[in-house]
Short mmCIF file of C-alpha atoms and ligand atoms in Angstrom, two decimals:
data_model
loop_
_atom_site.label_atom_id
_atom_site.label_comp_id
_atom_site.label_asym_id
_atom_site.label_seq_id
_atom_site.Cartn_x
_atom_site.Cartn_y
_atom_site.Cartn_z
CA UNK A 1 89.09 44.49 291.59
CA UNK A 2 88.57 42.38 288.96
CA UNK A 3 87.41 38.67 289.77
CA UNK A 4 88.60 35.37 288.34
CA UNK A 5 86.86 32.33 288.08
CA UNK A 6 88.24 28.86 289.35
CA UNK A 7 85.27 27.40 288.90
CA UNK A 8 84.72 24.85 286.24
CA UNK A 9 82.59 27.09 284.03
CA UNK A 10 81.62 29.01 283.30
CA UNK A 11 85.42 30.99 283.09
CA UNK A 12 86.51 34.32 283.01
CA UNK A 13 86.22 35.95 279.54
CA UNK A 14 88.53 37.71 277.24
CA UNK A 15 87.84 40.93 276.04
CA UNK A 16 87.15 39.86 273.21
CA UNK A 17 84.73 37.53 273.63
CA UNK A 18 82.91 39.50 275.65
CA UNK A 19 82.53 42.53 273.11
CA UNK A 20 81.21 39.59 270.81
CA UNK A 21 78.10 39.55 273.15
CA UNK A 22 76.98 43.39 271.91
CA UNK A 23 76.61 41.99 268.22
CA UNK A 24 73.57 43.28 266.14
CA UNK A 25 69.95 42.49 267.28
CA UNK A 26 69.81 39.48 265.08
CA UNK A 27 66.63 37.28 264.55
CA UNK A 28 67.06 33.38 264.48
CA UNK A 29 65.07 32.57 261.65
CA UNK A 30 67.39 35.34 259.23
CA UNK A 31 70.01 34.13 257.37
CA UNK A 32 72.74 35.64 258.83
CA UNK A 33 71.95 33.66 261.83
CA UNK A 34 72.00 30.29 259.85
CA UNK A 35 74.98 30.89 258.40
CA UNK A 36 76.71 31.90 261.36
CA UNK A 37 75.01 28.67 262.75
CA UNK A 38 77.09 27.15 259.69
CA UNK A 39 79.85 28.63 260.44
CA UNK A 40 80.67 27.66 264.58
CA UNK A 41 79.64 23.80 263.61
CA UNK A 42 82.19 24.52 261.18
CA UNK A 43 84.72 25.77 264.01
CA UNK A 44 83.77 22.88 266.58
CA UNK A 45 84.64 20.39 263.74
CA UNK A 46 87.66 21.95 263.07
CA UNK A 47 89.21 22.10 266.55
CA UNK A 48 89.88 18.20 266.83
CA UNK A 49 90.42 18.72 262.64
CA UNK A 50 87.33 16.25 262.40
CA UNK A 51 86.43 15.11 258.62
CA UNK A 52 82.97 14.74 257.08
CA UNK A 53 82.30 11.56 258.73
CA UNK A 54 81.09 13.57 262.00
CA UNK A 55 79.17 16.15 262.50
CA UNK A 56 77.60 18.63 265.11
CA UNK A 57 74.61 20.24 266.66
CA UNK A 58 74.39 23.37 268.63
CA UNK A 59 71.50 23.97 270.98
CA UNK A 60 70.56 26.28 273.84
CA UNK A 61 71.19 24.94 277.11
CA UNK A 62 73.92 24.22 279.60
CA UNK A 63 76.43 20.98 278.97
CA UNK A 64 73.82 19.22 280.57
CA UNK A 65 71.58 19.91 277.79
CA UNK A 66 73.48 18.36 275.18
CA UNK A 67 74.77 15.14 277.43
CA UNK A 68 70.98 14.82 277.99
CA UNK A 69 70.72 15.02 273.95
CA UNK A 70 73.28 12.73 273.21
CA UNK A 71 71.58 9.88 275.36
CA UNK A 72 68.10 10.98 274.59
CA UNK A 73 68.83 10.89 270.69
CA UNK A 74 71.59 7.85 270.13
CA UNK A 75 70.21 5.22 273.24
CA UNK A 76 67.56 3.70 271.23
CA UNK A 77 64.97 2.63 273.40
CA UNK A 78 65.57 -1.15 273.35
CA UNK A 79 69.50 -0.59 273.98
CA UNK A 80 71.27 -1.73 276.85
CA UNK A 81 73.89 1.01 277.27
CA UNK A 82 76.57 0.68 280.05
CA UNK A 83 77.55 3.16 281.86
CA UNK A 84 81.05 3.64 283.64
CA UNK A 85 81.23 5.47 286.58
CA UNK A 86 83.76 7.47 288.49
CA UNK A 87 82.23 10.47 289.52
CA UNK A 88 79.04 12.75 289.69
CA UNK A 89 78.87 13.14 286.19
CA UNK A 90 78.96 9.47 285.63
CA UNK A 91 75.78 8.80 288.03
CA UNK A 92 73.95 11.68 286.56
CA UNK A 93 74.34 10.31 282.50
CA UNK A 94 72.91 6.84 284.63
CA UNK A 95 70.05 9.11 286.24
CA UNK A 96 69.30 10.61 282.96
CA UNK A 97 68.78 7.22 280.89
CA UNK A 98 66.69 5.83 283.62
CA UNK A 99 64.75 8.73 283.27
CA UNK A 100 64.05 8.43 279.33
CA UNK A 101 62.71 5.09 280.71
CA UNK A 102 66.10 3.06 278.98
CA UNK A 103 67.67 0.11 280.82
CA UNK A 104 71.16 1.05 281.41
CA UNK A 105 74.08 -1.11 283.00
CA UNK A 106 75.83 1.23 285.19
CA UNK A 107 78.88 -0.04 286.68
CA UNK A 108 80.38 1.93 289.91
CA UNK A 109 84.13 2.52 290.45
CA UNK A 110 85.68 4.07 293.55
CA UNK A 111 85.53 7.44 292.53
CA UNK A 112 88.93 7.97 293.80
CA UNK A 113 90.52 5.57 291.38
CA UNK A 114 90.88 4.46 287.36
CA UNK A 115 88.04 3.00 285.74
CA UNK A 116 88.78 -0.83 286.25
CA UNK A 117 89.28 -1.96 282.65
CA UNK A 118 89.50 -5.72 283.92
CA UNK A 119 86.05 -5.59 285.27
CA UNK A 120 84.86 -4.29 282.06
CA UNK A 121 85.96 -6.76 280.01
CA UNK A 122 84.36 -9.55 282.24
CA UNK A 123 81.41 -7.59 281.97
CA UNK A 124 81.50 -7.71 278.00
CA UNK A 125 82.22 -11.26 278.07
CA UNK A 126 79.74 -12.89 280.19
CA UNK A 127 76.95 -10.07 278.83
CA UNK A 128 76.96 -9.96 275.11
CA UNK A 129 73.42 -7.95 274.87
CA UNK A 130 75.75 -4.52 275.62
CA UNK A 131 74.88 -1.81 272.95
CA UNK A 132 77.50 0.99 273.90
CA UNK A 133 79.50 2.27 276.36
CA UNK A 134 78.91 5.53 277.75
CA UNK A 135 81.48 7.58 280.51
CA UNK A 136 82.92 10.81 281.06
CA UNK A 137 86.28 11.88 279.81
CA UNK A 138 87.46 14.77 282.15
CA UNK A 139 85.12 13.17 285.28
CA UNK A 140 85.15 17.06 287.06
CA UNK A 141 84.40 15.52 290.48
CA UNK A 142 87.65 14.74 291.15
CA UNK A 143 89.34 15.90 287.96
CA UNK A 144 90.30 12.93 286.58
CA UNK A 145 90.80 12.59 283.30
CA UNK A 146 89.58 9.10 282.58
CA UNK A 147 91.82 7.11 280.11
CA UNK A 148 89.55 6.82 277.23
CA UNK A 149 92.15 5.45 274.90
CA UNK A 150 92.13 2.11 276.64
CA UNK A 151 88.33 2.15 277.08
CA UNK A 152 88.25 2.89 273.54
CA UNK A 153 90.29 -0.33 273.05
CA UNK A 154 87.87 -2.86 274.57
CA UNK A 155 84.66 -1.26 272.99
CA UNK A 156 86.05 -0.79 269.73
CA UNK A 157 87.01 -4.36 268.94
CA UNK A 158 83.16 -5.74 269.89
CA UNK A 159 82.07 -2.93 267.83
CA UNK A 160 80.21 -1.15 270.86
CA UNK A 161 80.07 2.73 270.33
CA UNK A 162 81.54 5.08 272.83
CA UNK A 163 79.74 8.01 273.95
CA UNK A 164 81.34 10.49 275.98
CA UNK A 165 80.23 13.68 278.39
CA UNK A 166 83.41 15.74 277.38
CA UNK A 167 81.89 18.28 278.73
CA UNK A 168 85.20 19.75 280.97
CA UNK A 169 87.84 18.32 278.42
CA UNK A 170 86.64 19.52 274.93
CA UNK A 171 88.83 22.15 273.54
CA UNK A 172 91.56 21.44 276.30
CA UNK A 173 92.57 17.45 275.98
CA UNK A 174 93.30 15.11 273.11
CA UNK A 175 90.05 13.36 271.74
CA UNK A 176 91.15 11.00 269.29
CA UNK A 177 87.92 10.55 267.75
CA UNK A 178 89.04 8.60 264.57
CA UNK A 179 91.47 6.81 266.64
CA UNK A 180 89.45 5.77 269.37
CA UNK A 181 86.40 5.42 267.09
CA UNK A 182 84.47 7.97 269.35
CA UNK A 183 80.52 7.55 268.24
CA UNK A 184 79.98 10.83 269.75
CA UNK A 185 80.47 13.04 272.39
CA UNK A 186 78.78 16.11 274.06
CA UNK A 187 80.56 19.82 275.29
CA UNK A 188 79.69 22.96 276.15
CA UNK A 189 80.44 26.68 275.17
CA UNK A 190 81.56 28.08 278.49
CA UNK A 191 84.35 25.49 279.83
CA UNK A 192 87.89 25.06 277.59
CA UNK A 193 86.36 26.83 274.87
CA UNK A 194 85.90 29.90 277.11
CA UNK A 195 82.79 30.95 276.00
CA UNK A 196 79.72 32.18 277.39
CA UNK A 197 77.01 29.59 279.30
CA UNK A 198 73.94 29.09 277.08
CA UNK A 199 75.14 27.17 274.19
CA UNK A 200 76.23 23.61 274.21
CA UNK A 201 76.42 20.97 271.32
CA UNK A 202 76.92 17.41 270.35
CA UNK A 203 79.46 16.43 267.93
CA UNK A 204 78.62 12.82 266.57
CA UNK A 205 79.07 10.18 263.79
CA UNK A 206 76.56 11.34 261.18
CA UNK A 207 75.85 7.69 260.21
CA UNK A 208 74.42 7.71 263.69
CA UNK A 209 72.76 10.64 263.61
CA UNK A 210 71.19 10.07 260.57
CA UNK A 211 69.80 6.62 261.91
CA UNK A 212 68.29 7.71 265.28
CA UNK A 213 64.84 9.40 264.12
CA UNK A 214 62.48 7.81 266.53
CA UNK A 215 65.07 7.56 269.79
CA UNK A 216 64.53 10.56 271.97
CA UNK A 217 61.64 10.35 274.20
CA UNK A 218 61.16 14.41 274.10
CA UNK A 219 61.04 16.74 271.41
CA UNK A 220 63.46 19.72 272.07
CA UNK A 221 66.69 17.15 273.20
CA UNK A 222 66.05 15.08 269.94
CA UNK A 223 68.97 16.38 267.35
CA UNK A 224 67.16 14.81 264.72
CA UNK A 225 65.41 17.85 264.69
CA UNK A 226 68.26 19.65 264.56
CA UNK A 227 69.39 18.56 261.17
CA UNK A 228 68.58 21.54 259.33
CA UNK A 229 71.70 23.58 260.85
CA UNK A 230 74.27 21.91 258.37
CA UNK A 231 71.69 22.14 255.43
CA UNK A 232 70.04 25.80 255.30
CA UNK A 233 71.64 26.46 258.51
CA UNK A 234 68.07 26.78 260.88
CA UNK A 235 67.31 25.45 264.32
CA UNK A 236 64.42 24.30 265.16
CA UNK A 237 63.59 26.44 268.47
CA UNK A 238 65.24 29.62 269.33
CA UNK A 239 68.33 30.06 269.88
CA UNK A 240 70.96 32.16 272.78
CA UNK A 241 71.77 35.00 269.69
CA UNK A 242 74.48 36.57 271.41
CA UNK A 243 75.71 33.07 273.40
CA UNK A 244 76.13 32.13 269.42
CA UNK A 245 78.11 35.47 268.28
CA UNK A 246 80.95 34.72 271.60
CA UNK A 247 81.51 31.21 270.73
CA UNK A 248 82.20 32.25 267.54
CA UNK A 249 84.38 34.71 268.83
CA UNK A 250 85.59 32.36 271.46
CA UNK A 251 86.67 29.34 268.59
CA UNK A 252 88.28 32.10 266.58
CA UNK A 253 90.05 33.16 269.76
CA UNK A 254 91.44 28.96 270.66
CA UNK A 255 92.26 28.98 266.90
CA UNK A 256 94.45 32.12 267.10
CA UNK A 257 96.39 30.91 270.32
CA UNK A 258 97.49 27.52 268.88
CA UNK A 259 94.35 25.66 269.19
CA UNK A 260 93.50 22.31 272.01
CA UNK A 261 97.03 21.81 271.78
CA UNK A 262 98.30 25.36 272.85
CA UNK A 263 95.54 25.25 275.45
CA UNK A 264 96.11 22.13 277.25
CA UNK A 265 99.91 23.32 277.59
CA UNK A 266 99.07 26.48 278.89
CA UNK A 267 96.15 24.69 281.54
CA UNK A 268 99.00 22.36 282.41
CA UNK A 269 101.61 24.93 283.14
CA UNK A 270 98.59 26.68 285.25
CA UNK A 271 97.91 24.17 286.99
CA UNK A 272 101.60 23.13 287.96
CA UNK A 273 102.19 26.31 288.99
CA UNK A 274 99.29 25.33 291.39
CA UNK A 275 100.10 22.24 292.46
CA UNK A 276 103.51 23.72 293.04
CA UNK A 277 102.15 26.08 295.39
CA UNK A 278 99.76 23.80 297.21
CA UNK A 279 103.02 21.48 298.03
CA UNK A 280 104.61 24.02 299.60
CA UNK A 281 101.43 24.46 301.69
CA UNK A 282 101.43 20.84 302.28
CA UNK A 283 98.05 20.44 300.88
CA UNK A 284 97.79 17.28 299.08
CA UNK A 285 96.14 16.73 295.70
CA UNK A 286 93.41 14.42 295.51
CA UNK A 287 94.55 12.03 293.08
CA UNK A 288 97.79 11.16 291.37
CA UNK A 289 98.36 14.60 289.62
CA UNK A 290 99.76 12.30 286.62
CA UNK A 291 95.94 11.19 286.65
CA UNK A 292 94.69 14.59 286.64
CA UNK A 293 93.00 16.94 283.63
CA UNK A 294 94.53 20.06 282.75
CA UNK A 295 92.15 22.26 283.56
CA UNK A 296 91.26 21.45 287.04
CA UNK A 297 93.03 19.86 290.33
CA UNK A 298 91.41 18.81 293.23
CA UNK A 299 92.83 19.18 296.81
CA UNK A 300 92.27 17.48 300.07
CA UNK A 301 91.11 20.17 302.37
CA UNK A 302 93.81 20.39 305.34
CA UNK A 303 92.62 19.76 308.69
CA UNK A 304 91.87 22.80 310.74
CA UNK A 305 90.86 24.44 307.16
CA UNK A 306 87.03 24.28 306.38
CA UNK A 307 85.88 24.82 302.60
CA UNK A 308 83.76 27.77 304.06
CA UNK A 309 86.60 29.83 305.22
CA UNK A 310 88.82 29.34 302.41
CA UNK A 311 86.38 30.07 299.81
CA UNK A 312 85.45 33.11 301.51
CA UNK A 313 89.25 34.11 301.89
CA UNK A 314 90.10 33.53 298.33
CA UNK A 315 86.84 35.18 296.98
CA UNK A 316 88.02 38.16 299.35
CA UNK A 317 91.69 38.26 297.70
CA UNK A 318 89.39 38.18 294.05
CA UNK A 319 89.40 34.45 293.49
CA UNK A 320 86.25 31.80 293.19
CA UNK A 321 87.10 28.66 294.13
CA UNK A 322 85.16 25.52 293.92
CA UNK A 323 83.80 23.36 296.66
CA UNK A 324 83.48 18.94 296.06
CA UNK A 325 80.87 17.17 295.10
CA UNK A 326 78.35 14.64 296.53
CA UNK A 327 80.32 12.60 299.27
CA UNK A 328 83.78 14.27 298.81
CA UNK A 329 81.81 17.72 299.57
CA UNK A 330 83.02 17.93 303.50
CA UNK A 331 87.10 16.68 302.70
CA UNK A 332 88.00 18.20 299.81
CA UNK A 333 87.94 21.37 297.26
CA UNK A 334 88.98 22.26 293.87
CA UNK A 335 90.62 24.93 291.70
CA UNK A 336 90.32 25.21 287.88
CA UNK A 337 92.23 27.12 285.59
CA UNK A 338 90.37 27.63 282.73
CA UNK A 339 89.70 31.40 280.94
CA UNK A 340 91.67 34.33 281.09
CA UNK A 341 94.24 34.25 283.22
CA UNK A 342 97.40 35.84 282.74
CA UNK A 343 100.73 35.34 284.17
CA UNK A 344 100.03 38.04 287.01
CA UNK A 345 96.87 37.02 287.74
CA UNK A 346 98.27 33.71 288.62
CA UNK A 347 101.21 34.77 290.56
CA UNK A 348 98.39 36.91 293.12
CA UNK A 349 95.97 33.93 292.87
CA UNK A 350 99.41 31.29 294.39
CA UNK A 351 99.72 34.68 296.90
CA UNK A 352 96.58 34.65 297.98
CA UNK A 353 96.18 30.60 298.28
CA UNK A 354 99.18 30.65 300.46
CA UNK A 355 97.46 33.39 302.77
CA UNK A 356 93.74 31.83 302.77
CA UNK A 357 95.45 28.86 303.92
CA UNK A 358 97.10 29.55 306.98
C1 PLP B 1 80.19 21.05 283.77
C2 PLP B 1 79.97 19.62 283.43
C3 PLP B 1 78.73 19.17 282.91
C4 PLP B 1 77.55 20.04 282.65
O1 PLP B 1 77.21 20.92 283.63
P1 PLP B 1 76.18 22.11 283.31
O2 PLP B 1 76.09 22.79 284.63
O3 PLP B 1 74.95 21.53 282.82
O4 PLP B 1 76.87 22.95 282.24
C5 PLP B 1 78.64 17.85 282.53
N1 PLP B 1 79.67 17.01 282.66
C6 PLP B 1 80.87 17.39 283.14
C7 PLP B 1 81.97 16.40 283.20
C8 PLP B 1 81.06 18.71 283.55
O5 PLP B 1 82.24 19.11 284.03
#
């Protein structure tokens, strides 16, 4: 029986993308790697229809990778970034700056709630020596899609840049980059782009790109280095070959179905369908599904239920499910719905929820 992942990455592949992984033995340093380099940075600008003003880098690595890159590279080291947090992700962009040794603001929300845009005002007000403001979009803990628009509107009026881990929304959600004046943001291969794991990449403002030589405190997280993939097309270190060749396939593949647009509708109508089913169970989201990504919803574990037994039950029935994170880990799970999963293969996963669960 085939198995389908509910897990937020990687996802379950296409055929398609998968037969993209047996490409040709192909060395890094050739051209037709470059230009295929070329060509997905290309592709990633092209699915939020992004005009020469940004700009990407791909590297090898998980999502982590290039959130780690993103800080690494555009936190000078005399900044005084702030850092919003909601969620696991949140803390761990704080944990990585403190880390590279920068002195970061980080101010905690209740990770079951909105980012308080009241108490980040105050905190622009009474501290003008703020540099940027850094959060997650899609915070995955709880799978929350934090409401970037009006964060966008209290940075971008002080002229503080916005840096986002959109690591679990790019490819899936809107990102109004020009209209929200995004500075840059970091994603992966292997979530809403269903690709493999292995690549991940940074899509940025080239004006601040091209003015953070000197930043990162390492050498292979610095995408300075990386600048030679939109001129000849070459990395600097070696790159995941066939990772490359599947998000190629992969971007071709989100292009081809209707692009983020298509994809969100089709996540939302998953996830519905979901939620739906969970009702009926009387298992309660999380948080206010109105609050809630597309590609992921979590659920407050019934009592009598333990994560343990219904992960085992659904991975039984062909299903992976997802546990929580950090303090929610004992009261709470999560299902995403990323990858390919077709109308069937939904209708046995609500099946097989409704049996795991009672
Ligand atoms: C998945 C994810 C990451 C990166 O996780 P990796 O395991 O390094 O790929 C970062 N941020 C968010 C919001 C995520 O969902």
């Amino acid at each position: 029986m085939k198995t389908i992942l509910l897990n937020p990455g990687p996802v379950t592949l296409s055929d398609g993308v998968r037969q993209a992984l047996m490409g040709p033995d192909t060395c890094h340093r050739e051209v037709e790697f470059a230009d295929l380099t070329k060509t997905v940075i290309h592709k990633l600008l092209g699915v939020y229809a992004l005009e020469s003003s940004y700009t990407a880098r791909v590297l090898t690595g998980s999502g982590s990778s290039a959130v780690e890159a993103m800080l690494a590279t555009l936190v000078a080291p005399g900044d005084r970034p702030l850092v919003l947090c909601n969620g696991v992700y949140g803390e761990r962009m704080a944990n990585m700056l403190a880390r590279q040794g920068k002195q970061a603001e980080v101010v905690r929300g209740d990770w079951l709630a909105p980012i308080e845009l009241q108490a980040l005002e105050t905190r622009l007000e009474s501290d003008p020596t703020i540099t940027q403001i850094i959060t997650v979009h899609n915070e995955t803990t709880t799978g929350r899609l934090n409401d970037i628009g009006k964060i966008a509107a209290i940075a971008k009026p002080r002229g503080l840049p916005l840096l986002l881990d959109a690591v679990s929304s790019f490819g899936g959600e809107e990102i109004d980059f020009i209209g929200w004046g995004i500075a840059a943001c970091a994603a992966t291969a292997n979530k809403c782009l269903h690709g493999v794991p292995g690549i991940s990449f940074v899509v940025a403002q080239e004006s601040l790109l091209a003015a953070a030589e000197g930043n990162a405190p390492g050498l292979y997280l610095d995408l300075t280095a990386y600048r030679g993939q939109v001129g000849d097309g070459y990395s600097p270190f070696t790159q995941s070959v066939q990772v490359l060749f599947a998000l190629n396939q992969a971007l071709d593949e989100l292009a081809a179905s209707g692009g983020w647009l298509q994809r969100r509708a089709s996540y939302r109508a998953r996830s519905e369908s979901i939620r739906a089913q969970a009702r009926a169970l009387e298992i309660e989201p999380l948080i206010d599904p109105t609050e809630s990504s597309s590609m992921i919803t979590a659920f407050k574990l019934p009592t009598g239920l333990s994560y343990p037994i219904l992960h085992d039950r659904m991975k039984q029935a062909g299903f992976i499910i997802y546990a929580g994170q950090g303090d929610l880990s004992k009261s709470m799970f999560r299902i995403a719905n990323m990858g390919e999963i077709g109308p069937d293969d939904l209708a046995r996963l609500n099946r097989a929820f409704a049996e795991a669960a009672t």
